[in-house]
PDB file of C-alpha atoms in Angstrom:
ATOM      1  CA  MET A   1      -5.702  11.082 -20.588  1.00 65.00           C
ATOM      2  CA  SER A   2      -4.670  14.735 -20.796  1.00 78.00           C
ATOM      3  CA  LEU A   3      -6.298  17.928 -19.611  1.00 84.00           C
ATOM      4  CA  LEU A   4      -6.502  21.314 -21.295  1.00 89.00           C
ATOM      5  CA  GLN A   5      -3.915  23.693 -19.876  1.00 93.00           C
ATOM      6  CA  ILE A   6      -6.530  26.448 -19.750  1.00 94.00           C
ATOM      7  CA  LYS A   7      -8.616  24.295 -17.378  1.00 93.00           C
ATOM      8  CA  ILE A   8      -5.640  23.511 -15.169  1.00 95.00           C
ATOM      9  CA  ASP A   9      -4.645  27.181 -15.012  1.00 96.00           C
ATOM     10  CA  GLU A  10      -8.190  28.167 -14.082  1.00 96.00           C
ATOM     11  CA  ILE A  11      -8.163  25.809 -11.087  1.00 96.00           C
ATOM     12  CA  ILE A  12      -4.668  26.880 -10.015  1.00 97.00           C
ATOM     13  CA  LYS A  13      -5.428  30.603 -10.236  1.00 96.00           C
ATOM     14  CA  THR A  14      -8.607  30.184  -8.201  1.00 96.00           C
ATOM     15  CA  ALA A  15      -6.628  28.343  -5.516  1.00 97.00           C
ATOM     16  CA  LEU A  16      -3.827  30.921  -5.510  1.00 97.00           C
ATOM     17  CA  MET A  17      -6.209  33.865  -5.196  1.00 96.00           C
ATOM     18  CA  GLU A  18      -7.891  32.141  -2.268  1.00 95.00           C
ATOM     19  CA  ASP A  19      -4.539  31.557  -0.560  1.00 96.00           C
ATOM     20  CA  ILE A  20      -2.627  34.765  -1.303  1.00 94.00           C
ATOM     21  CA  ASN A  21      -5.384  37.322  -1.884  1.00 89.00           C
ATOM     22  CA  TYR A  22      -3.197  40.370  -2.559  1.00 90.00           C
ATOM     23  CA  MET A  23       0.107  39.605  -0.779  1.00 93.00           C
ATOM     24  CA  ASP A  24       2.003  37.168   1.420  1.00 95.00           C
ATOM     25  CA  ILE A  25       2.426  39.426   4.425  1.00 95.00           C
ATOM     26  CA  THR A  26       5.105  37.194   5.976  1.00 96.00           C
ATOM     27  CA  SER A  27       7.337  36.420   2.986  1.00 95.00           C
ATOM     28  CA  ASP A  28       6.979  39.837   1.331  1.00 94.00           C
ATOM     29  CA  TYR A  29       8.111  41.658   4.498  1.00 96.00           C
ATOM     30  CA  LEU A  30      10.821  39.190   5.541  1.00 96.00           C
ATOM     31  CA  LEU A  31      12.510  38.328   2.244  1.00 95.00           C
ATOM     32  CA  GLY A  32      14.131  40.551  -0.340  1.00 95.00           C
ATOM     33  CA  ASP A  33      14.110  40.050  -4.091  1.00 94.00           C
ATOM     34  CA  ASP A  34      17.735  38.863  -3.954  1.00 95.00           C
ATOM     35  CA  ASN A  35      17.041  36.013  -1.511  1.00 96.00           C
ATOM     36  CA  MET A  36      17.293  32.794  -3.571  1.00 97.00           C
ATOM     37  CA  SER A  37      16.680  29.168  -2.600  1.00 97.00           C
ATOM     38  CA  SER A  38      16.400  25.635  -3.898  1.00 97.00           C
ATOM     39  CA  ALA A  39      13.620  23.379  -2.639  1.00 98.00           C
ATOM     40  CA  ASN A  40      12.695  19.710  -3.057  1.00 98.00           C
ATOM     41  CA  PHE A  41       9.333  17.966  -3.072  1.00 98.00           C
ATOM     42  CA  ILE A  42       9.936  14.783  -1.068  1.00 98.00           C
ATOM     43  CA  ALA A  43       7.620  11.761  -0.852  1.00 98.00           C
ATOM     44  CA  LYS A  44       7.057  10.639   2.731  1.00 97.00           C
ATOM     45  CA  SER A  45       5.296   7.351   1.967  1.00 95.00           C
ATOM     46  CA  ASN A  46       4.898   4.805  -0.832  1.00 97.00           C
ATOM     47  CA  GLY A  47       2.389   5.227  -3.642  1.00 98.00           C
ATOM     48  CA  VAL A  48       1.704   6.457  -7.169  1.00 98.00           C
ATOM     49  CA  ILE A  49       2.448  10.099  -7.875  1.00 98.00           C
ATOM     50  CA  CYS A  50       0.067  12.413  -9.729  1.00 98.00           C
ATOM     51  CA  GLY A  51       0.095  16.158 -10.330  1.00 97.00           C
ATOM     52  CA  VAL A  52       3.781  16.797 -11.012  1.00 98.00           C
ATOM     53  CA  ASP A  53       3.125  19.081 -13.990  1.00 97.00           C
ATOM     54  CA  ILE A  54       0.288  20.766 -12.111  1.00 97.00           C
ATOM     55  CA  ALA A  55       2.467  21.507  -9.088  1.00 98.00           C
ATOM     56  CA  ALA A  56       5.202  22.799 -11.379  1.00 98.00           C
ATOM     57  CA  ARG A  57       2.697  25.065 -13.135  1.00 98.00           C
ATOM     58  CA  VAL A  58       1.793  26.697  -9.804  1.00 98.00           C
ATOM     59  CA  PHE A  59       5.373  27.949  -9.471  1.00 98.00           C
ATOM     60  CA  SER A  60       5.463  29.140 -13.088  1.00 97.00           C
ATOM     61  CA  ILE A  61       2.294  31.161 -12.614  1.00 97.00           C
ATOM     62  CA  ILE A  62       3.653  32.787  -9.446  1.00 97.00           C
ATOM     63  CA  ASP A  63       7.074  33.486 -10.966  1.00 97.00           C
ATOM     64  CA  ASN A  64       8.102  32.471 -14.477  1.00 96.00           C
ATOM     65  CA  LYS A  65      11.773  32.859 -13.528  1.00 97.00           C
ATOM     66  CA  ILE A  66      11.663  29.874 -11.165  1.00 98.00           C
ATOM     67  CA  LEU A  67      13.675  26.955 -12.540  1.00 98.00           C
ATOM     68  CA  ILE A  68      11.876  23.610 -12.305  1.00 98.00           C
ATOM     69  CA  GLN A  69      13.377  20.142 -12.572  1.00 98.00           C
ATOM     70  CA  LYS A  70      10.949  17.217 -12.714  1.00 97.00           C
ATOM     71  CA  LEU A  71      12.618  14.064 -11.445  1.00 97.00           C
ATOM     72  CA  LEU A  72       9.471  11.908 -11.519  1.00 97.00           C
ATOM     73  CA  PHE A  73       6.298  12.031 -13.598  1.00 96.00           C
ATOM     74  CA  ASP A  74       2.618  11.212 -13.197  1.00 97.00           C
ATOM     75  CA  GLY A  75       2.074   7.480 -12.837  1.00 97.00           C
ATOM     76  CA  CYS A  76       5.512   6.805 -11.328  1.00 98.00           C
ATOM     77  CA  LYS A  77       5.646   4.582  -8.264  1.00 97.00           C
ATOM     78  CA  VAL A  78       7.394   6.363  -5.413  1.00 97.00           C
ATOM     79  CA  LYS A  79       8.710   5.359  -2.027  1.00 97.00           C
ATOM     80  CA  ALA A  80       9.387   7.385   1.083  1.00 97.00           C
ATOM     81  CA  GLY A  81      12.398   9.657   0.598  1.00 97.00           C
ATOM     82  CA  ASP A  82      12.140   9.982  -3.186  1.00 98.00           C
ATOM     83  CA  VAL A  83      12.592  13.497  -4.563  1.00 98.00           C
ATOM     84  CA  ILE A  84       9.769  14.254  -6.991  1.00 98.00           C
ATOM     85  CA  LEU A  85      10.456  17.810  -8.071  1.00 97.00           C
ATOM     86  CA  THR A  86      13.069  20.495  -7.492  1.00 98.00           C
ATOM     87  CA  VAL A  87      12.496  24.256  -7.793  1.00 98.00           C
ATOM     88  CA  ARG A  88      15.092  27.041  -7.740  1.00 98.00           C
ATOM     89  CA  GLY A  89      14.605  30.785  -7.612  1.00 98.00           C
ATOM     90  CA  SER A  90      13.199  33.598  -5.486  1.00 97.00           C
ATOM     91  CA  THR A  91      12.600  32.311  -1.966  1.00 97.00           C
ATOM     92  CA  LYS A  92       9.470  34.369  -1.440  1.00 97.00           C
ATOM     93  CA  SER A  93       8.028  33.178  -4.766  1.00 97.00           C
ATOM     94  CA  ILE A  94       8.676  29.566  -3.781  1.00 98.00           C
ATOM     95  CA  LEU A  95       6.957  30.090  -0.427  1.00 97.00           C
ATOM     96  CA  LYS A  96       3.964  31.780  -2.044  1.00 97.00           C
ATOM     97  CA  ALA A  97       3.449  28.807  -4.340  1.00 98.00           C
ATOM     98  CA  GLU A  98       4.277  26.112  -1.772  1.00 97.00           C
ATOM     99  CA  ARG A  99       0.890  25.445  -0.154  1.00 97.00           C
ATOM    100  CA  THR A 100      -1.187  25.511  -3.332  1.00 98.00           C
ATOM    101  CA  ALA A 101       1.283  23.240  -5.123  1.00 98.00           C
ATOM    102  CA  LEU A 102       1.386  20.815  -2.190  1.00 98.00           C
ATOM    103  CA  ASN A 103      -2.403  20.798  -1.761  1.00 98.00           C
ATOM    104  CA  LEU A 104      -2.872  19.803  -5.394  1.00 98.00           C
ATOM    105  CA  ILE A 105      -0.125  17.198  -5.738  1.00 98.00           C
ATOM    106  CA  GLN A 106      -0.907  15.625  -2.340  1.00 98.00           C
ATOM    107  CA  HIS A 107      -4.617  15.340  -3.077  1.00 98.00           C
ATOM    108  CA  LEU A 108      -4.161  13.999  -6.601  1.00 98.00           C
ATOM    109  CA  SER A 109      -1.452  11.551  -5.522  1.00 98.00           C
ATOM    110  CA  GLY A 110      -3.746  10.314  -2.770  1.00 98.00           C
ATOM    111  CA  ILE A 111      -6.382   9.536  -5.412  1.00 98.00           C
ATOM    112  CA  SER A 112      -3.943   7.876  -7.827  1.00 98.00           C
ATOM    113  CA  SER A 113      -2.387   5.819  -5.020  1.00 98.00           C
ATOM    114  CA  MET A 114      -5.737   4.585  -3.715  1.00 98.00           C
ATOM    115  CA  THR A 115      -6.928   3.816  -7.237  1.00 98.00           C
ATOM    116  CA  ALA A 116      -3.766   1.822  -7.934  1.00 98.00           C
ATOM    117  CA  ARG A 117      -4.312  -0.212  -4.756  1.00 98.00           C
ATOM    118  CA  CYS A 118      -7.919  -0.953  -5.769  1.00 98.00           C
ATOM    119  CA  VAL A 119      -6.932  -1.930  -9.303  1.00 98.00           C
ATOM    120  CA  LYS A 120      -4.332  -4.303  -7.874  1.00 97.00           C
ATOM    121  CA  LEU A 121      -6.866  -5.832  -5.486  1.00 97.00           C
ATOM    122  CA  VAL A 122      -9.239  -6.823  -8.314  1.00 97.00           C
ATOM    123  CA  SER A 123      -6.477  -8.026 -10.636  1.00 96.00           C
ATOM    124  CA  GLY A 124      -7.447 -11.354 -12.169  1.00 94.00           C
ATOM    125  CA  THR A 125     -11.176 -10.698 -11.943  1.00 96.00           C
ATOM    126  CA  ASN A 126     -13.560  -9.313 -14.555  1.00 93.00           C
ATOM    127  CA  ALA A 127     -14.023  -6.017 -12.724  1.00 97.00           C
ATOM    128  CA  SER A 128     -12.674  -2.585 -13.596  1.00 97.00           C
ATOM    129  CA  ILE A 129     -12.479   0.270 -11.092  1.00 98.00           C
ATOM    130  CA  THR A 130     -14.243   3.564 -11.772  1.00 98.00           C
ATOM    131  CA  ASP A 131     -14.906   6.828  -9.994  1.00 97.00           C
ATOM    132  CA  THR A 132     -18.226   8.653  -9.481  1.00 96.00           C
ATOM    133  CA  ARG A 133     -19.569  12.220  -9.514  1.00 96.00           C
ATOM    134  CA  LYS A 134     -18.879  12.494  -5.776  1.00 96.00           C
ATOM    135  CA  THR A 135     -16.103  15.009  -6.324  1.00 96.00           C
ATOM    136  CA  ILE A 136     -14.999  18.290  -4.765  1.00 95.00           C
ATOM    137  CA  PRO A 137     -16.748  21.178  -6.574  1.00 94.00           C
ATOM    138  CA  GLY A 138     -14.424  22.689  -9.162  1.00 93.00           C
ATOM    139  CA  MET A 139     -11.926  19.817  -8.891  1.00 95.00           C
ATOM    140  CA  ARG A 140     -13.682  17.089 -10.879  1.00 96.00           C
ATOM    141  CA  ALA A 141     -11.466  17.251 -13.960  1.00 95.00           C
ATOM    142  CA  LEU A 142      -8.271  16.917 -11.903  1.00 97.00           C
ATOM    143  CA  GLN A 143      -9.711  14.214  -9.640  1.00 97.00           C
ATOM    144  CA  LYS A 144     -10.862  12.083 -12.550  1.00 97.00           C
ATOM    145  CA  TYR A 145      -7.475  12.596 -14.203  1.00 97.00           C
ATOM    146  CA  ALA A 146      -5.848  11.225 -11.036  1.00 98.00           C
ATOM    147  CA  VAL A 147      -8.104   8.147 -11.147  1.00 98.00           C
ATOM    148  CA  ALA A 148      -6.955   7.473 -14.711  1.00 97.00           C
ATOM    149  CA  ILE A 149      -3.299   7.921 -13.686  1.00 97.00           C
ATOM    150  CA  GLY A 150      -3.849   5.309 -10.962  1.00 98.00           C
ATOM    151  CA  GLY A 151      -5.080   2.786 -13.528  1.00 97.00           C
ATOM    152  CA  GLY A 152      -8.825   3.269 -13.020  1.00 98.00           C
ATOM    153  CA  LYS A 153     -11.488   4.300 -15.500  1.00 97.00           C
ATOM    154  CA  ASN A 154     -13.776   7.299 -15.470  1.00 96.00           C
ATOM    155  CA  HIS A 155     -17.522   7.103 -14.973  1.00 96.00           C
ATOM    156  CA  ARG A 156     -19.538   9.949 -16.493  1.00 94.00           C
ATOM    157  CA  PHE A 157     -18.038  13.399 -16.017  1.00 94.00           C
ATOM    158  CA  ASN A 158     -21.371  15.175 -15.714  1.00 95.00           C
ATOM    159  CA  LEU A 159     -25.124  14.898 -16.150  1.00 95.00           C
ATOM    160  CA  SER A 160     -24.847  15.455 -19.907  1.00 94.00           C
ATOM    161  CA  ASP A 161     -22.648  12.423 -20.596  1.00 93.00           C
ATOM    162  CA  CYS A 162     -25.216   9.637 -20.425  1.00 95.00           C
ATOM    163  CA  VAL A 163     -28.668   8.795 -19.126  1.00 97.00           C
ATOM    164  CA  MET A 164     -28.565   7.493 -15.570  1.00 97.00           C
ATOM    165  CA  ILE A 165     -31.972   6.647 -14.177  1.00 97.00           C
ATOM    166  CA  LYS A 166     -31.572   6.616 -10.405  1.00 96.00           C
ATOM    167  CA  ASP A 167     -33.898   5.561  -7.600  1.00 93.00           C
ATOM    168  CA  ASN A 168     -35.440   9.006  -7.287  1.00 95.00           C
ATOM    169  CA  HIS A 169     -36.239   9.119 -11.007  1.00 95.00           C
ATOM    170  CA  ILE A 170     -37.853   5.685 -10.752  1.00 95.00           C
ATOM    171  CA  ASP A 171     -39.890   6.609  -7.680  1.00 94.00           C
ATOM    172  CA  ALA A 172     -40.962   9.925  -9.186  1.00 94.00           C
ATOM    173  CA  LEU A 173     -42.137   8.324 -12.443  1.00 92.00           C
ATOM    174  CA  GLY A 174     -43.557   5.115 -11.000  1.00 92.00           C
ATOM    175  CA  GLY A 175     -41.200   2.531 -12.454  1.00 94.00           C
ATOM    176  CA  ILE A 176     -38.205   1.622 -14.620  1.00 97.00           C
ATOM    177  CA  THR A 177     -40.233   0.679 -17.680  1.00 96.00           C
ATOM    178  CA  LYS A 178     -42.006   4.021 -17.816  1.00 95.00           C
ATOM    179  CA  ALA A 179     -38.736   5.912 -17.350  1.00 96.00           C
ATOM    180  CA  ILE A 180     -36.856   4.045 -20.084  1.00 96.00           C
ATOM    181  CA  ASP A 181     -39.754   4.145 -22.569  1.00 95.00           C
ATOM    182  CA  LEU A 182     -40.097   7.876 -22.034  1.00 95.00           C
ATOM    183  CA  ILE A 183     -36.435   8.748 -22.406  1.00 96.00           C
ATOM    184  CA  LYS A 184     -35.718   6.441 -25.369  1.00 93.00           C
ATOM    185  CA  ASN A 185     -37.987   8.633 -27.477  1.00 91.00           C
ATOM    186  CA  LYS A 186     -36.011  11.757 -26.600  1.00 95.00           C
ATOM    187  CA  ILE A 187     -32.289  10.917 -26.600  1.00 95.00           C
ATOM    188  CA  GLY A 188     -29.929  10.591 -29.532  1.00 92.00           C
ATOM    189  CA  HIS A 189     -28.665   7.275 -30.832  1.00 92.00           C
ATOM    190  CA  THR A 190     -25.192   7.725 -29.317  1.00 93.00           C
ATOM    191  CA  VAL A 191     -26.426   8.046 -25.724  1.00 95.00           C
ATOM    192  CA  LYS A 192     -26.348   5.020 -23.411  1.00 96.00           C
ATOM    193  CA  ILE A 193     -28.861   4.324 -20.661  1.00 97.00           C
ATOM    194  CA  GLU A 194     -27.847   3.203 -17.184  1.00 98.00           C
ATOM    195  CA  VAL A 195     -30.410   2.185 -14.573  1.00 98.00           C
ATOM    196  CA  GLU A 196     -29.886   1.977 -10.827  1.00 97.00           C
ATOM    197  CA  THR A 197     -31.541  -1.094  -9.300  1.00 97.00           C
ATOM    198  CA  ARG A 198     -32.186  -1.988  -5.678  1.00 96.00           C
ATOM    199  CA  ASN A 199     -33.497  -5.546  -5.910  1.00 97.00           C
ATOM    200  CA  LEU A 200     -33.742  -8.460  -8.321  1.00 97.00           C
ATOM    201  CA  ALA A 201     -37.222  -7.485  -9.507  1.00 97.00           C
ATOM    202  CA  GLU A 202     -35.838  -4.164 -10.693  1.00 97.00           C
ATOM    203  CA  VAL A 203     -32.891  -5.963 -12.291  1.00 98.00           C
ATOM    204  CA  ARG A 204     -35.275  -8.131 -14.338  1.00 97.00           C
ATOM    205  CA  GLU A 205     -37.290  -5.082 -15.339  1.00 97.00           C
ATOM    206  CA  ALA A 206     -34.160  -3.181 -16.430  1.00 97.00           C
ATOM    207  CA  VAL A 207     -33.053  -6.156 -18.552  1.00 97.00           C
ATOM    208  CA  SER A 208     -36.458  -6.465 -20.218  1.00 96.00           C
ATOM    209  CA  CYS A 209     -36.423  -2.748 -21.075  1.00 95.00           C
ATOM    210  CA  GLY A 210     -33.043  -2.948 -22.800  1.00 95.00           C
ATOM    211  CA  ALA A 211     -30.889  -0.915 -20.411  1.00 97.00           C
ATOM    212  CA  ASP A 212     -27.259  -0.667 -21.544  1.00 97.00           C
ATOM    213  CA  ILE A 213     -25.793  -0.637 -18.028  1.00 98.00           C
ATOM    214  CA  ILE A 214     -27.416  -1.901 -14.839  1.00 98.00           C
ATOM    215  CA  MET A 215     -26.166  -0.611 -11.516  1.00 98.00           C
ATOM    216  CA  LEU A 216     -26.530  -2.968  -8.572  1.00 98.00           C
ATOM    217  CA  ASP A 217     -26.821  -0.544  -5.697  1.00 96.00           C
ATOM    218  CA  ASN A 218     -26.005  -1.519  -2.100  1.00 94.00           C
ATOM    219  CA  MET A 219     -26.642  -5.206  -2.769  1.00 96.00           C
ATOM    220  CA  ARG A 220     -25.252  -8.136  -0.772  1.00 94.00           C
ATOM    221  CA  TYR A 221     -22.673 -10.380  -2.449  1.00 95.00           C
ATOM    222  CA  ASP A 222     -25.166 -13.208  -2.998  1.00 95.00           C
ATOM    223  CA  MET A 223     -27.690 -10.820  -4.542  1.00 97.00           C
ATOM    224  CA  ILE A 224     -25.050  -9.341  -6.868  1.00 97.00           C
ATOM    225  CA  LYS A 225     -24.168 -12.873  -8.054  1.00 97.00           C
ATOM    226  CA  LYS A 226     -27.824 -13.599  -8.788  1.00 98.00           C
ATOM    227  CA  ALA A 227     -28.200 -10.278 -10.583  1.00 98.00           C
ATOM    228  CA  VAL A 228     -25.169 -10.987 -12.780  1.00 98.00           C
ATOM    229  CA  LYS A 229     -26.723 -14.319 -13.782  1.00 97.00           C
ATOM    230  CA  ILE A 230     -30.084 -12.696 -14.532  1.00 98.00           C
ATOM    231  CA  ILE A 231     -28.449 -10.022 -16.688  1.00 98.00           C
ATOM    232  CA  ASP A 232     -26.381 -12.690 -18.451  1.00 96.00           C
ATOM    233  CA  SER A 233     -24.257 -10.221 -20.479  1.00 96.00           C
ATOM    234  CA  LYS A 234     -27.352  -8.493 -21.906  1.00 97.00           C
ATOM    235  CA  ALA A 235     -26.052  -5.311 -20.244  1.00 98.00           C
ATOM    236  CA  LYS A 236     -22.921  -4.132 -18.469  1.00 98.00           C
ATOM    237  CA  THR A 237     -23.104  -4.663 -14.716  1.00 98.00           C
ATOM    238  CA  GLU A 238     -21.937  -2.118 -12.146  1.00 98.00           C
ATOM    239  CA  ALA A 239     -21.704  -2.644  -8.393  1.00 98.00           C
ATOM    240  CA  SER A 240     -21.865   0.464  -6.227  1.00 96.00           C
ATOM    241  CA  GLY A 241     -22.510   1.515  -2.651  1.00 93.00           C
ATOM    242  CA  ASN A 242     -20.629   0.816   0.597  1.00 90.00           C
ATOM    243  CA  ILE A 243     -17.634  -0.643  -1.218  1.00 94.00           C
ATOM    244  CA  THR A 244     -14.236  -0.269   0.454  1.00 93.00           C
ATOM    245  CA  GLU A 245     -10.732  -1.616  -0.028  1.00 94.00           C
ATOM    246  CA  GLU A 246     -11.586  -4.239   2.589  1.00 94.00           C
ATOM    247  CA  ASN A 247     -14.551  -5.765   0.734  1.00 95.00           C
ATOM    248  CA  LEU A 248     -13.571  -4.848  -2.834  1.00 96.00           C
ATOM    249  CA  LEU A 249     -12.256  -8.277  -3.830  1.00 97.00           C
ATOM    250  CA  GLU A 250     -15.401 -10.029  -2.614  1.00 96.00           C
ATOM    251  CA  VAL A 251     -17.488  -7.712  -4.778  1.00 97.00           C
ATOM    252  CA  ALA A 252     -15.216  -8.331  -7.761  1.00 97.00           C
ATOM    253  CA  LYS A 253     -15.559 -12.103  -7.344  1.00 97.00           C
ATOM    254  CA  THR A 254     -19.296 -11.824  -8.024  1.00 97.00           C
ATOM    255  CA  GLY A 255     -18.517 -11.332 -11.714  1.00 97.00           C
ATOM    256  CA  VAL A 256     -19.538  -7.680 -12.152  1.00 98.00           C
ATOM    257  CA  ASP A 257     -17.975  -5.670 -14.965  1.00 98.00           C
ATOM    258  CA  ILE A 258     -17.566  -2.386 -13.104  1.00 98.00           C
ATOM    259  CA  ILE A 259     -17.092  -1.349  -9.493  1.00 98.00           C
ATOM    260  CA  SER A 260     -17.611   2.355  -8.792  1.00 97.00           C
ATOM    261  CA  LEU A 261     -16.204   3.916  -5.637  1.00 97.00           C
ATOM    262  CA  GLY A 262     -17.096   7.392  -4.459  1.00 95.00           C
ATOM    263  CA  ALA A 263     -14.339   7.085  -1.856  1.00 95.00           C
ATOM    264  CA  LEU A 264     -11.704   7.485  -4.566  1.00 96.00           C
ATOM    265  CA  THR A 265     -12.527  11.186  -4.713  1.00 96.00           C
ATOM    266  CA  HIS A 266     -14.808  12.267  -1.873  1.00 93.00           C
ATOM    267  CA  SER A 267     -12.871  10.997   1.133  1.00 91.00           C
ATOM    268  CA  VAL A 268      -9.435   9.947  -0.036  1.00 93.00           C
ATOM    269  CA  ARG A 269      -6.484  10.555   2.268  1.00 94.00           C
ATOM    270  CA  ALA A 270      -3.885  12.996   0.941  1.00 96.00           C
ATOM    271  CA  PHE A 271      -0.533  11.490  -0.032  1.00 97.00           C
ATOM    272  CA  ASP A 272       2.182  12.790   2.297  1.00 97.00           C
ATOM    273  CA  ILE A 273       4.663  15.050   0.491  1.00 97.00           C
ATOM    274  CA  SER A 274       6.805  17.778   1.995  1.00 97.00           C
ATOM    275  CA  LEU A 275       8.650  20.726   0.471  1.00 96.00           C
ATOM    276  CA  LYS A 276      12.038  21.385   2.023  1.00 96.00           C
ATOM    277  CA  ILE A 277      14.268  24.363   1.273  1.00 94.00           C
ATOM    278  CA  SER A 278      17.923  23.354   1.043  1.00 82.00           C
TER     279      SER A 278
END
């Protein structure tokens, strides 16, 4: 998976303008143009790194004279003490870029590291790990990229990607059958239909209506197993809701095809990386 550079630059520039505004009052007054430094990005824990090129791009946008050496790349496993990236050049330029670069690489590496742990936990089962739309506004493209780097798969990027009939749609229209019949007459032939279900009656109804993907939302393990048997490969099965690293394997053992976790993006812990001037 790769992202358009124009999209990456847009996100970086927004972050830089928020952080710097019009000047770095500390660095600009303290440091002259002739003050030069070398600095290392150092991993402070174990995980999977993501956002090396993005962090490097932050420095290039601030000052295209900064020399950048990438020692590790996205998807690399790192351990505490590993040097990820080295930058050399104007000290004040390095310090202006530091926080934005760290914010991005720490956040993305947190996502890729958590995703990698989840993928490892379900290894040997039928389940694949996916993200959700529970992302930070403006950061979705980067967050979903980080999930892919960690070995996960991406759920829909936005509301235009596929039909997803959720509980509120069902309640508003008065049932799954009515919702699917109505939308099948309006969508193109390339669009898949996913239906969120809350109980086994809704699962049976979604199967009978020909849903392509059936989400099993906030169901107990025994109910998920029964739902998988009812669906019987007539549709892809997706478990979602209140799933954590602690109960992930139990959910995977039910036989579902997909496990979606909002926690991969909406509440992930940042990966600890520091920048040290040498």
